[in-house]
Tab-separated table of C-alpha atoms in Angstrom:
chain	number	residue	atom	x	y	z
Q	1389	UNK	CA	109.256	85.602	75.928
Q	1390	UNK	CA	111.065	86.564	78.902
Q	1391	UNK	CA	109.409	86.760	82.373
Q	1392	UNK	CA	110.379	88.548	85.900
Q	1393	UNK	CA	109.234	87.412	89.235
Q	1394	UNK	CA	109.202	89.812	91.757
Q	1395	UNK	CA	108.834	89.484	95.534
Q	1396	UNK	CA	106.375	92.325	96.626
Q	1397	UNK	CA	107.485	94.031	99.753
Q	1398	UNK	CA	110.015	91.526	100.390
Q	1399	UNK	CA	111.603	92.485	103.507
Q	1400	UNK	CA	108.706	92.867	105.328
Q	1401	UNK	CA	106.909	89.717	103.671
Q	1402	UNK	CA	109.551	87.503	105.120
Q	1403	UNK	CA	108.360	88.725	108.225
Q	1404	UNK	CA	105.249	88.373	107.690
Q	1405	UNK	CA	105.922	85.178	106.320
Q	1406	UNK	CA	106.432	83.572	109.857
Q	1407	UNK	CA	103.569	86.004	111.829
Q	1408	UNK	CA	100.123	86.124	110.045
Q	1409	UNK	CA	99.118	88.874	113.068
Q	1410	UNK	CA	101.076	91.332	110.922
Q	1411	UNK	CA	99.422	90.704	108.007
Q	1412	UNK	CA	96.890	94.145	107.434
Q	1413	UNK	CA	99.174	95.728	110.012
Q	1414	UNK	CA	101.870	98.427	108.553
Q	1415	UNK	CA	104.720	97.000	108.774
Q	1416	UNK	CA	108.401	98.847	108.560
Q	1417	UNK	CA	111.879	97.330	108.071
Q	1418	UNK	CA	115.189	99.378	108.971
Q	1419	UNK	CA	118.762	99.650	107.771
Q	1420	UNK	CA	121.890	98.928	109.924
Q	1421	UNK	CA	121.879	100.158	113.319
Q	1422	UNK	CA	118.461	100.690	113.168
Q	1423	UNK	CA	118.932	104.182	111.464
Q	1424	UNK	CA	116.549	104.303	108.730
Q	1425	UNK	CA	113.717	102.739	106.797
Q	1426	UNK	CA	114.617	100.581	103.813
Q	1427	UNK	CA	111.388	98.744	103.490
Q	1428	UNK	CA	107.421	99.296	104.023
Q	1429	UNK	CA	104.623	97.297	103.656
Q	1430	UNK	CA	101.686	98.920	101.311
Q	1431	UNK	CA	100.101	100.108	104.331
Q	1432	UNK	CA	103.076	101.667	106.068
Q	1433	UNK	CA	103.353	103.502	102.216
Q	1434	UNK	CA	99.975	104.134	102.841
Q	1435	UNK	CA	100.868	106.167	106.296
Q	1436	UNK	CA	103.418	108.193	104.119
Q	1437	UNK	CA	106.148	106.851	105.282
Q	1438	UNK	CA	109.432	107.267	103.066
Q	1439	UNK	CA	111.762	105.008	101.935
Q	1440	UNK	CA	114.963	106.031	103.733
Q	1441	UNK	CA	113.430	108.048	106.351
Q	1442	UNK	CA	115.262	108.300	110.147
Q	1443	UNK	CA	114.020	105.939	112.005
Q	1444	UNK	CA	113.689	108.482	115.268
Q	1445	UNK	CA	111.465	110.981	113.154
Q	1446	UNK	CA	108.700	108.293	112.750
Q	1447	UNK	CA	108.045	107.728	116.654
Q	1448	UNK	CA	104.753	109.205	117.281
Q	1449	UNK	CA	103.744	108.283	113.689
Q	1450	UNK	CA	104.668	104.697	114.499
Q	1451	UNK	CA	102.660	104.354	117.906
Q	1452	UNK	CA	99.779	105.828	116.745
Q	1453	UNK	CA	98.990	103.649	114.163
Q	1454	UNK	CA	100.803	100.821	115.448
Q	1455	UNK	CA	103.180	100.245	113.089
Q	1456	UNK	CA	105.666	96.942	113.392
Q	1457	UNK	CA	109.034	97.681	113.722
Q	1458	UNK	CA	112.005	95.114	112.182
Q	1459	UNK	CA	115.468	95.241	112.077
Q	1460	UNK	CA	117.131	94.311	109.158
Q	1461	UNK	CA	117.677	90.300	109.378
Q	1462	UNK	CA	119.991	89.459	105.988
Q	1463	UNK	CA	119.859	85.952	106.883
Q	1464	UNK	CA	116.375	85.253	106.747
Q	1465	UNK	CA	115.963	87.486	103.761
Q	1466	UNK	CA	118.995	85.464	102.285
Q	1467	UNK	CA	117.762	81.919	102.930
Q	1468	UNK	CA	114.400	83.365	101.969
Q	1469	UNK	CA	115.314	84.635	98.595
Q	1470	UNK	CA	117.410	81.269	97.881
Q	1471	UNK	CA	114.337	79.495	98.566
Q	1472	UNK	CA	112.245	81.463	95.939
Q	1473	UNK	CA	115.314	81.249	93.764
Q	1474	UNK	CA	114.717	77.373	94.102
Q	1475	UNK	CA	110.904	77.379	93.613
Q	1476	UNK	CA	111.458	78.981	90.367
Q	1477	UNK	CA	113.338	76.220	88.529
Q	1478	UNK	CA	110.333	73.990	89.666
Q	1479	UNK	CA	108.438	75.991	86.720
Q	1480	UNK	CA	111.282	76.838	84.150
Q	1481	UNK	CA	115.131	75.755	83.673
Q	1482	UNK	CA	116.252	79.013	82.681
Q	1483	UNK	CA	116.632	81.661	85.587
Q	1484	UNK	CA	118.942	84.321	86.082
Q	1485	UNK	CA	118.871	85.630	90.081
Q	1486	UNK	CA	118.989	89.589	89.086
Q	1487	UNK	CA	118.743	90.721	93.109
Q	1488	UNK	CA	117.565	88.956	96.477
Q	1489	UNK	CA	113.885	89.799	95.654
Q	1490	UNK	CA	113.777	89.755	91.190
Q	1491	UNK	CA	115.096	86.922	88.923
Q	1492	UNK	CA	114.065	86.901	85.379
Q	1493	UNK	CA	113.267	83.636	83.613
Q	1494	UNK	CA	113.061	81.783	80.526
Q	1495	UNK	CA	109.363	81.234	79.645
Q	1496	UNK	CA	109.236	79.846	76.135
Q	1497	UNK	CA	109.056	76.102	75.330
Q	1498	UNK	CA	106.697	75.036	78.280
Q	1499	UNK	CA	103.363	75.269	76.067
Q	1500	UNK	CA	102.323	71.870	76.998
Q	1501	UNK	CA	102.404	72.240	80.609
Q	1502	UNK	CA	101.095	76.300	80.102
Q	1503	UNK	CA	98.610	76.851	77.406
Q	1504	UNK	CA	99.331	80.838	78.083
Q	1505	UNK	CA	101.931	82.720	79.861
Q	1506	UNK	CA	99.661	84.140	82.251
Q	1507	UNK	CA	98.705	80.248	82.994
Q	1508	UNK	CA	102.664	80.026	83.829
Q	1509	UNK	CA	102.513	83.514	86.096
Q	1510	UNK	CA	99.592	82.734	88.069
Q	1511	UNK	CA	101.168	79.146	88.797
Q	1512	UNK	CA	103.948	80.685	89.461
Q	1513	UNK	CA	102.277	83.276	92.070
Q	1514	UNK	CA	100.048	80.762	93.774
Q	1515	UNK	CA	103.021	78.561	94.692
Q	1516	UNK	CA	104.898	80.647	96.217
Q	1517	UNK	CA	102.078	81.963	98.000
Q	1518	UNK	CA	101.602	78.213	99.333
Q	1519	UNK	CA	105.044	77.301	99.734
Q	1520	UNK	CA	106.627	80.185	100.963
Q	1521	UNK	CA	103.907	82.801	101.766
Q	1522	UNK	CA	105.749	85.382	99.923
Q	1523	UNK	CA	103.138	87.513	97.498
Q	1524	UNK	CA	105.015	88.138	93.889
Q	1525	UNK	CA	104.476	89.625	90.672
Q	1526	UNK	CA	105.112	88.261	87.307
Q	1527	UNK	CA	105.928	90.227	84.208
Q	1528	UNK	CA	106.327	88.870	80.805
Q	1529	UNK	CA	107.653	90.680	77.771
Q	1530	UNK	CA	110.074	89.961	74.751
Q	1531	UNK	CA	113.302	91.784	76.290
Q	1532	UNK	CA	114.053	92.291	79.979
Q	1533	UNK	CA	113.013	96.065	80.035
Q	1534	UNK	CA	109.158	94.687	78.327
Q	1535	UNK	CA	109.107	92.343	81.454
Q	1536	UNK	CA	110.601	95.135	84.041
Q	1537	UNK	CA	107.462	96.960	83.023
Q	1538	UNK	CA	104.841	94.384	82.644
Q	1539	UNK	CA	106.121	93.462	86.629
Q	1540	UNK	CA	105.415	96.978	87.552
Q	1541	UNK	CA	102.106	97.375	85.757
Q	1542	UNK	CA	100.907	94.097	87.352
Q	1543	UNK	CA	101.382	95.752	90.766
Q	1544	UNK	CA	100.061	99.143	89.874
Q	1545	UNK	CA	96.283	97.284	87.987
Q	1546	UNK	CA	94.480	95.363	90.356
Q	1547	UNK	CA	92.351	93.801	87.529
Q	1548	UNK	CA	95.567	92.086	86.500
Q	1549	UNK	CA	95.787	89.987	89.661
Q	1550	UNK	CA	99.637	90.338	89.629
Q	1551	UNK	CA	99.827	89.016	86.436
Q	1552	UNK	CA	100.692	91.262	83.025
Q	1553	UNK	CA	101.752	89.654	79.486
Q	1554	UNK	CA	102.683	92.100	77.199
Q	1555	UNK	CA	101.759	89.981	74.108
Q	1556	UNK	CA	99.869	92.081	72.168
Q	1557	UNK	CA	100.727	95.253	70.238
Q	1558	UNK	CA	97.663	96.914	71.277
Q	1559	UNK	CA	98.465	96.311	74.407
Q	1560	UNK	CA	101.775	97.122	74.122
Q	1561	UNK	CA	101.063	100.514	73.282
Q	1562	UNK	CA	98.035	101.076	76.131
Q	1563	UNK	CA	100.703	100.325	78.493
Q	1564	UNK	CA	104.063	102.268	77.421
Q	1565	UNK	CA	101.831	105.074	76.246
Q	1566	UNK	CA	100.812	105.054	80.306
Q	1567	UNK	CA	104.463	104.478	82.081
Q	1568	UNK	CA	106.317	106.847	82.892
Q	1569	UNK	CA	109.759	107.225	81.531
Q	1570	UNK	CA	111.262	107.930	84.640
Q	1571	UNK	CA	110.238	104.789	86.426
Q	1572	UNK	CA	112.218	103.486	83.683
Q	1573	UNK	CA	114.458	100.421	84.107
Q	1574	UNK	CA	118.166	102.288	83.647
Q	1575	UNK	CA	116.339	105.682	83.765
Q	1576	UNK	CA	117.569	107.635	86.606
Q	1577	UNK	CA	116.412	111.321	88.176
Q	1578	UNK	CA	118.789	113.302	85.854
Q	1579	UNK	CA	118.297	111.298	82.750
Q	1580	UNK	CA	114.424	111.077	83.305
Q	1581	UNK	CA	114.713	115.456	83.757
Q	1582	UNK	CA	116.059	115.889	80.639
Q	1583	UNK	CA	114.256	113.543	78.744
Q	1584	UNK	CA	110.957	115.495	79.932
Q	1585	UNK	CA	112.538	118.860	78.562
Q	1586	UNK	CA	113.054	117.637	75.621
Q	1587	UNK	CA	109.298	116.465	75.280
Q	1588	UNK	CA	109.730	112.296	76.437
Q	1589	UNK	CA	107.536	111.873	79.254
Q	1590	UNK	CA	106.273	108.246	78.821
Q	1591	UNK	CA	108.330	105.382	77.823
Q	1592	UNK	CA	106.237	104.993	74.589
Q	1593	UNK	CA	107.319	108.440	73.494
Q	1594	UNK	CA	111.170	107.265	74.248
Q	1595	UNK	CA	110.571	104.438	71.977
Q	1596	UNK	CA	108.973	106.633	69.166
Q	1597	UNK	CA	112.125	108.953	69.877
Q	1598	UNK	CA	115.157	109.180	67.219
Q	1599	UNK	CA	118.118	106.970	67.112
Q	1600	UNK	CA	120.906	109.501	66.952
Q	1601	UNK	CA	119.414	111.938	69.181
Q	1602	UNK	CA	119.391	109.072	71.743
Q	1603	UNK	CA	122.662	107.800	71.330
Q	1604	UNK	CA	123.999	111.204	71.372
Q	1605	UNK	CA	122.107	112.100	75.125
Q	1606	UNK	CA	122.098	108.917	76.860
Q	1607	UNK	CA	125.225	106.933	75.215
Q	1608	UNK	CA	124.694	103.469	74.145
Q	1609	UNK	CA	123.624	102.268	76.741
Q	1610	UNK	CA	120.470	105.035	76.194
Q	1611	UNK	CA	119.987	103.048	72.496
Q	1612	UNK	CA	119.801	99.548	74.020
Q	1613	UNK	CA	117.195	100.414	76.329
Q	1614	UNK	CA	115.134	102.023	73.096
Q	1615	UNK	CA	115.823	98.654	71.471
Q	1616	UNK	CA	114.433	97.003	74.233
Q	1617	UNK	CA	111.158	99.184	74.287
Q	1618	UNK	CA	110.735	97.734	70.597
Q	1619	UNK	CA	111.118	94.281	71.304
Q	1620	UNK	CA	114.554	93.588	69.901
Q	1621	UNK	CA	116.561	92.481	72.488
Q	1622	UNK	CA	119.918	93.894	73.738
Q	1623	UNK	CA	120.372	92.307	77.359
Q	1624	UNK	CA	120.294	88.500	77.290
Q	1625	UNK	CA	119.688	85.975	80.089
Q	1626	UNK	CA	122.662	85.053	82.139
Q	1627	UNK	CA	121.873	82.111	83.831
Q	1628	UNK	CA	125.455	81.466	85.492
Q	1629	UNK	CA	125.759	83.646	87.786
Q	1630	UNK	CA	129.255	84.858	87.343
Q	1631	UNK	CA	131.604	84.796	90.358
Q	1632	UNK	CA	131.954	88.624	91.778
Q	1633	UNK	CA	135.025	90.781	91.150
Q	1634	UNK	CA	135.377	92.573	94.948
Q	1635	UNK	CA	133.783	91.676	98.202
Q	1636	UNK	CA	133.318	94.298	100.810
Q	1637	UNK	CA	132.467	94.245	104.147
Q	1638	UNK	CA	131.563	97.131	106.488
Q	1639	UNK	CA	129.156	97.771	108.532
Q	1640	UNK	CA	129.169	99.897	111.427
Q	1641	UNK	CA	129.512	99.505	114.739
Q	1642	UNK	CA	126.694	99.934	117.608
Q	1643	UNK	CA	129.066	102.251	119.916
Q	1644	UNK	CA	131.908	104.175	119.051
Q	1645	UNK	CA	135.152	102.854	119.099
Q	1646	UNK	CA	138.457	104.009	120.768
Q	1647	UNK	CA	140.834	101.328	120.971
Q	1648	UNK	CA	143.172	99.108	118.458
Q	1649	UNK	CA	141.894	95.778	120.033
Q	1650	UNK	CA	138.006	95.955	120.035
Q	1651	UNK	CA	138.486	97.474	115.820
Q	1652	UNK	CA	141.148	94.101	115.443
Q	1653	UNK	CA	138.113	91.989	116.538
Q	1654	UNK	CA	135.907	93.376	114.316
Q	1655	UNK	CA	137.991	93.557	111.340
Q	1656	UNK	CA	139.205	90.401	112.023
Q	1657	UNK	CA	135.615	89.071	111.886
Q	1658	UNK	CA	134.389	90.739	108.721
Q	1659	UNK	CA	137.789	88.804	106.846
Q	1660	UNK	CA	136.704	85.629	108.312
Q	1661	UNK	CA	133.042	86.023	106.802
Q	1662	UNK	CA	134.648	87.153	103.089
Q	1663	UNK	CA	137.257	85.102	103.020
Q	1664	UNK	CA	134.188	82.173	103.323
Q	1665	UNK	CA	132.506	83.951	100.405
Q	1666	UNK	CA	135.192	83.554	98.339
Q	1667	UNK	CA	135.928	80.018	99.408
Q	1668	UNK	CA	132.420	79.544	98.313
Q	1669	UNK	CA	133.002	80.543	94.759
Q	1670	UNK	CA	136.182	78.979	94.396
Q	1671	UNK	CA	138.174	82.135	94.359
Q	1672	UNK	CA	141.764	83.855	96.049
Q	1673	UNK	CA	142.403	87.076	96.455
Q	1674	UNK	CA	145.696	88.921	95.926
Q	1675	UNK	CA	144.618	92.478	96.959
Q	1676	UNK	CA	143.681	93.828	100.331
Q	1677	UNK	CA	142.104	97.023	101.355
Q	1678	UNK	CA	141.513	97.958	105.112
Q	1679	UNK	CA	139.443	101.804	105.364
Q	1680	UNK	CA	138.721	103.255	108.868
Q	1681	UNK	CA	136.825	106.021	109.575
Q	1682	UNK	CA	135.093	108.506	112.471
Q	1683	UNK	CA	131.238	109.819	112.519
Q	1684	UNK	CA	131.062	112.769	109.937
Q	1685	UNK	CA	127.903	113.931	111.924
Q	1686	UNK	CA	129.182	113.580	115.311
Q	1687	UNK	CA	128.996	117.152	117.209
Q	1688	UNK	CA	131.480	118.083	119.806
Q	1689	UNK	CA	130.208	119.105	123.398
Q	1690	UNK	CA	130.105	122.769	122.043
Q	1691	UNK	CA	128.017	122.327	118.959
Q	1692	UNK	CA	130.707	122.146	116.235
Q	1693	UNK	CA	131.604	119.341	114.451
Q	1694	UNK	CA	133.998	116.835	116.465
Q	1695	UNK	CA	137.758	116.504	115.138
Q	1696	UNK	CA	137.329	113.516	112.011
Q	1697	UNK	CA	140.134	110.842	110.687
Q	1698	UNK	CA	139.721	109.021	107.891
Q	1699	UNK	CA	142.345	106.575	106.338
Q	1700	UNK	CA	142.987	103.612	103.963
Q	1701	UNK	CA	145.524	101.496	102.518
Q	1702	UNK	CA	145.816	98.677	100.025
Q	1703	UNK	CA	148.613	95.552	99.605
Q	1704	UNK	CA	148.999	93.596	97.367
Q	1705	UNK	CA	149.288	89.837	98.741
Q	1706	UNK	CA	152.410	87.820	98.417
Q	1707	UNK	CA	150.248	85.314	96.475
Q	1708	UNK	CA	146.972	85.076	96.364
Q	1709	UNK	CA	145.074	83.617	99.106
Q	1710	UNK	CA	141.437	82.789	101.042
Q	1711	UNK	CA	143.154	81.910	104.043
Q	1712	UNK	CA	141.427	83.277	106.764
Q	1713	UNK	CA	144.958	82.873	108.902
Q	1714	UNK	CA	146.736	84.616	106.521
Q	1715	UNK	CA	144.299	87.517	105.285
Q	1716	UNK	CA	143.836	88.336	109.070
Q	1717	UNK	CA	147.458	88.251	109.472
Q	1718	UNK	CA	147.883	91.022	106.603
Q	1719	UNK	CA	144.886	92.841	107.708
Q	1720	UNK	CA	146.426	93.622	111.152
Q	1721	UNK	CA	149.703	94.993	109.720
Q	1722	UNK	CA	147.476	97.314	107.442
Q	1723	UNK	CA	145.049	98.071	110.325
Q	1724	UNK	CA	147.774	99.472	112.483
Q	1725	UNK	CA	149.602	101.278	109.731
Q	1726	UNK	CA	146.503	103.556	109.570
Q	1727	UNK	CA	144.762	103.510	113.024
Q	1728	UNK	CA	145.504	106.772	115.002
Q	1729	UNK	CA	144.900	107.223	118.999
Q	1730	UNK	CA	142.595	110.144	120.222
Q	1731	UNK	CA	139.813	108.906	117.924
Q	1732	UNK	CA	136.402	107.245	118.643
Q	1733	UNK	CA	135.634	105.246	115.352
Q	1734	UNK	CA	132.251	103.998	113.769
Q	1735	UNK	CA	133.487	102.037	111.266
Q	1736	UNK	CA	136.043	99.580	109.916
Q	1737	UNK	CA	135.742	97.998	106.271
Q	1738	UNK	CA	137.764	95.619	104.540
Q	1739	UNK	CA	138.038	95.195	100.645
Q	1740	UNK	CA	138.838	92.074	98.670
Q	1741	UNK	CA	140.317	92.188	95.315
Q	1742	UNK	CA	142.407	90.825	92.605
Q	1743	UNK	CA	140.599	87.318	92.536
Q	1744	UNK	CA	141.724	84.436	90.551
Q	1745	UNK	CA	140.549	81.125	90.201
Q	1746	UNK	CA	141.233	78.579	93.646
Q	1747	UNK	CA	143.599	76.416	91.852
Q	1748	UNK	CA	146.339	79.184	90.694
Q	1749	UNK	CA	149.428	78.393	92.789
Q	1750	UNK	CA	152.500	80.627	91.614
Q	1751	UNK	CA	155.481	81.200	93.478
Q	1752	UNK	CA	157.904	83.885	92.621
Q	1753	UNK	CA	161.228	84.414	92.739
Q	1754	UNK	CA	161.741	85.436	96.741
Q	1755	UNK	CA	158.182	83.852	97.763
Q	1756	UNK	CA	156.729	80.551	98.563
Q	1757	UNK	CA	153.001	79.718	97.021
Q	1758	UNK	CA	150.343	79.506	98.910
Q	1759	UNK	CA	150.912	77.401	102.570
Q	1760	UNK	CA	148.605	73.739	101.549
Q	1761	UNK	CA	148.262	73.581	105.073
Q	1762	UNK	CA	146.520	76.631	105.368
Q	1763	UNK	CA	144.617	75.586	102.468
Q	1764	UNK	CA	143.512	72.597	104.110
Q	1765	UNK	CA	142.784	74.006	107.192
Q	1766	UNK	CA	140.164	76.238	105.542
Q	1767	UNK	CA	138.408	73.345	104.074
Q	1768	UNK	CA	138.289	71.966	107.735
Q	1769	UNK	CA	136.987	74.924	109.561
Q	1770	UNK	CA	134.100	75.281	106.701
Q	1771	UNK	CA	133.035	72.058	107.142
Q	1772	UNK	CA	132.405	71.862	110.902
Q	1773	UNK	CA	131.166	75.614	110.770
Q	1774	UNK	CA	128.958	74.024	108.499
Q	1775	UNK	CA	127.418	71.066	110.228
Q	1776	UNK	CA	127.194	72.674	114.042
Q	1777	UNK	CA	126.678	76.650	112.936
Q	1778	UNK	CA	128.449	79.475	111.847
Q	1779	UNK	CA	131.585	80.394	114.286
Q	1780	UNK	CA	132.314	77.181	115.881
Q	1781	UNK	CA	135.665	77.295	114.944
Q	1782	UNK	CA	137.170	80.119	114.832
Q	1783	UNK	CA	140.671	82.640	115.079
Q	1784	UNK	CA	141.888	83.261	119.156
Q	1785	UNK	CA	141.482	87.125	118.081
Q	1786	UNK	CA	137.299	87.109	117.412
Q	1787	UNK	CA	135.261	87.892	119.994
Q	1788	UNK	CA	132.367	85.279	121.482
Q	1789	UNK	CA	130.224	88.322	122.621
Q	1790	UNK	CA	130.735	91.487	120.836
Q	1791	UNK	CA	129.995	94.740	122.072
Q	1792	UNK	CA	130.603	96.513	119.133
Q	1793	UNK	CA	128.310	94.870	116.792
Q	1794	UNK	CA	125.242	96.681	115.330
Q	1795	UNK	CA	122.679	98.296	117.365
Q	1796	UNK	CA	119.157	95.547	116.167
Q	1797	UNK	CA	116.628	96.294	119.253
Q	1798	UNK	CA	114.105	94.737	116.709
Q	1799	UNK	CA	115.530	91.953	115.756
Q	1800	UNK	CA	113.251	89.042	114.635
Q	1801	UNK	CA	114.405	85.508	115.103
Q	1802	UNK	CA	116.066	83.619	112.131
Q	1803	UNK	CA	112.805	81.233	111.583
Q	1804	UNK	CA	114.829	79.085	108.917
Q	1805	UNK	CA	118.502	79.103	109.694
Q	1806	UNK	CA	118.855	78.344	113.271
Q	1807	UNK	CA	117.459	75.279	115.076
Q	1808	UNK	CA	116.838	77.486	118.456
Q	1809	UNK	CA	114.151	79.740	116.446
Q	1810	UNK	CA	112.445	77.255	114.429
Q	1811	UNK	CA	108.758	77.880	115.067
Q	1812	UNK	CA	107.047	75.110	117.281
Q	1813	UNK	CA	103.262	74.256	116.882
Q	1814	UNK	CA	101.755	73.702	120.550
């Protein structure tokens, strides 16, 4: 039996996590540069406010029923989610971290400490309730897609008390015969169309639904989730967490941007944080991408759209490398091989690629391997960025105080990551 924990609301739980006066109180979370809404509490869903709705369209909705405003603050969602991450092997060894709010776990082969697997959910629920005052919801089911839909039926039936255990057939069939098979996990808006005019509305009706047929519409991938809906599995846990393939980094930038320098320091400090990310899991890169681009929506003084640029470019690396001093070096030939005067930009993004493990060192026939120096001096500046705070040490060309970084008027402080907003009890 496989289970999957799910944080409810998590965005705005973490903030509500650290301020029980929001709790009851509609609460709204928005997306970089405070442009939209990309999470609500149930009673900001309750106002009918959308998921991905401006930001600026909501104003007199949001002051007449006082609705609490967030920016988006990654790093207390991050350290948040690695926290639940870490209650969860407290209950079961198996877990595999599927996003920053869902991990599914193993939940056979604890019968002596859980008679019952709703024993193990509601254990599960209460401590992190206690611990980290984060509400979840805990689905079990034989295969992944069973326990994606036991999670969502235990937030859609009170009576369950966040709990559902698909463990019966009867039961089985109550609920599939009830969910919708566009709400689907792997089920998206044109797949979940066609299924309904071909007569599949619910998911039990996809499961009843004939092999061939499927594997003809929806590919294999179409029969696997059928599978799944039967109780043979087709996904299976993956409890190392595989080291990623790309990292990008690009958000944009709370003012427009005219000039070479101010887009260097910002570039510049977006290869800094990924070239730490792939420190951390042991990786170089040998591919770099730099992409630069104007506002698409901008409007010119006279109403018509305002002259757009758009450029990228990728090099390959003369060896691969995670050397902050070297990928920034690169990144500022590329940079000005595509930047163009007369623009005002609102975003630069790098790209990493090409990874291979840490410990590759090839040299070729015209090129030296990797510098050790540089390889050593990486090690250095993560460690003391480590023990007195991110930036520390850092490159001559990054900015202290950034005026170009995102526009976060609702910023809430970073309760668990930073010793100067650790809460104090008076």
């Amino acid at each position: 039996m496989l289970g999957l924990v799910d944080a409810n609301n998590f965005y705005a739980s973490c903030q509500r996590s650290f301020d029980p006066s929001l709790i009851g109180r509609p609460v709204v979370v928005l997306s970089n540069n405070d442009g939209c809404v990309v999470a609500r509490s149930n009673e900001a869903k309750a106002l009918g406010i959308k998921m991905g709705a401006p930001f600026f369209q909501l104003a007199e909705l949001i002051d007449q029923h006082s609705v609490a405003v967030f920016s988006s603050n990654y790093t207390l969602y991050g350290d948040m989610s690695a926290r639940l991450m870490s209650t969860l092997t407290h209950f079961v060894e198996d877990v595999e971290v599927y996003s920053i709010d869902e991990a599914f776990i193993q939940a056979d082969g604890y019968e002596g400490l859980y008679p019952t697997y709703r024993g193990l959910g509601e254990s599960i629920r209460a401590t992190a309730q206690q611990w980290l005052r984060i509400p979840v919801s805990v689905g079990f089911g034989e295969t992944k897609t069973l326990a994606k839909v036991a999670n969502r039926t235990a937030k859609q039936r009170p009576e369950l008390n966040g709990v559902c255990v698909l463990d019966t057939p009867e039961f089985i069939e109550e609920v599939l015969s009830g969910f919708p098979v566009g709400d689907l996990w792997g089920v998206g808006r044109r797949y979940a169309g066609m299924l309904k005019r071909n007569g599949i509305a619910t998911a039990a009706q996809l499961r009843d639904a004939n092999d061939d047929w499927i594997n003809q519409v929806m590919t294999v991938n179409g029969l696997r989730l059928v599978h799944e809906l039967r109780g043979f599995p087709c996904r299976m846990l993956e409890v190392g967490q595989p080291p990623k393939k790309v990292i990008c980094t690009a958000p944009s930038f709370g003012r427009l941007v005219p000039d070479l320098k101010t887009i260097t320091e910002a570039m510049t400090t977006y290869l800094i944080k990924a070239s730490e990310k792939l420190r951390k899991q042991d990786s170089l890169c040998s591919t770099l991408t730099v992409f630069l681009h104007t506002n698409r929506f901008k409007k010119s003084p006279n109403g018509q759209p305002a002259k757009q640029y758009y450029n990228s470019r990728s090099i390959t690396l003369p060896h691969p490398t995670a050397s902050p001093v070297e990928l920034v070096r690169y990144g500022e030939s590329v940079l000005k091989s595509i930047f163009m005067f007369g623009y005002a930009y609102q975003k630069v993004g790098i790209i990493l690629s090409g990874f291979v493990p840490s410990d590759y060192r090839q040299k070729g026939i015209f090129i030296d391997g990797p510098d050790e120096r540089l390889v050593k001096l990486s090690g250095v500046m993560d460690r003391l960025n480590q023990r007195h705070g991110r930036g520390t040490v850092r490159l001559a060309n990054q900015s202290f105080s950034p005026d170009w970084e995102q526009n976060r008027k609702y910023l809430s402080p970073c309760y668990t990551t930073k010793w100067n907003d650790i809460l104090s009890v008076r």
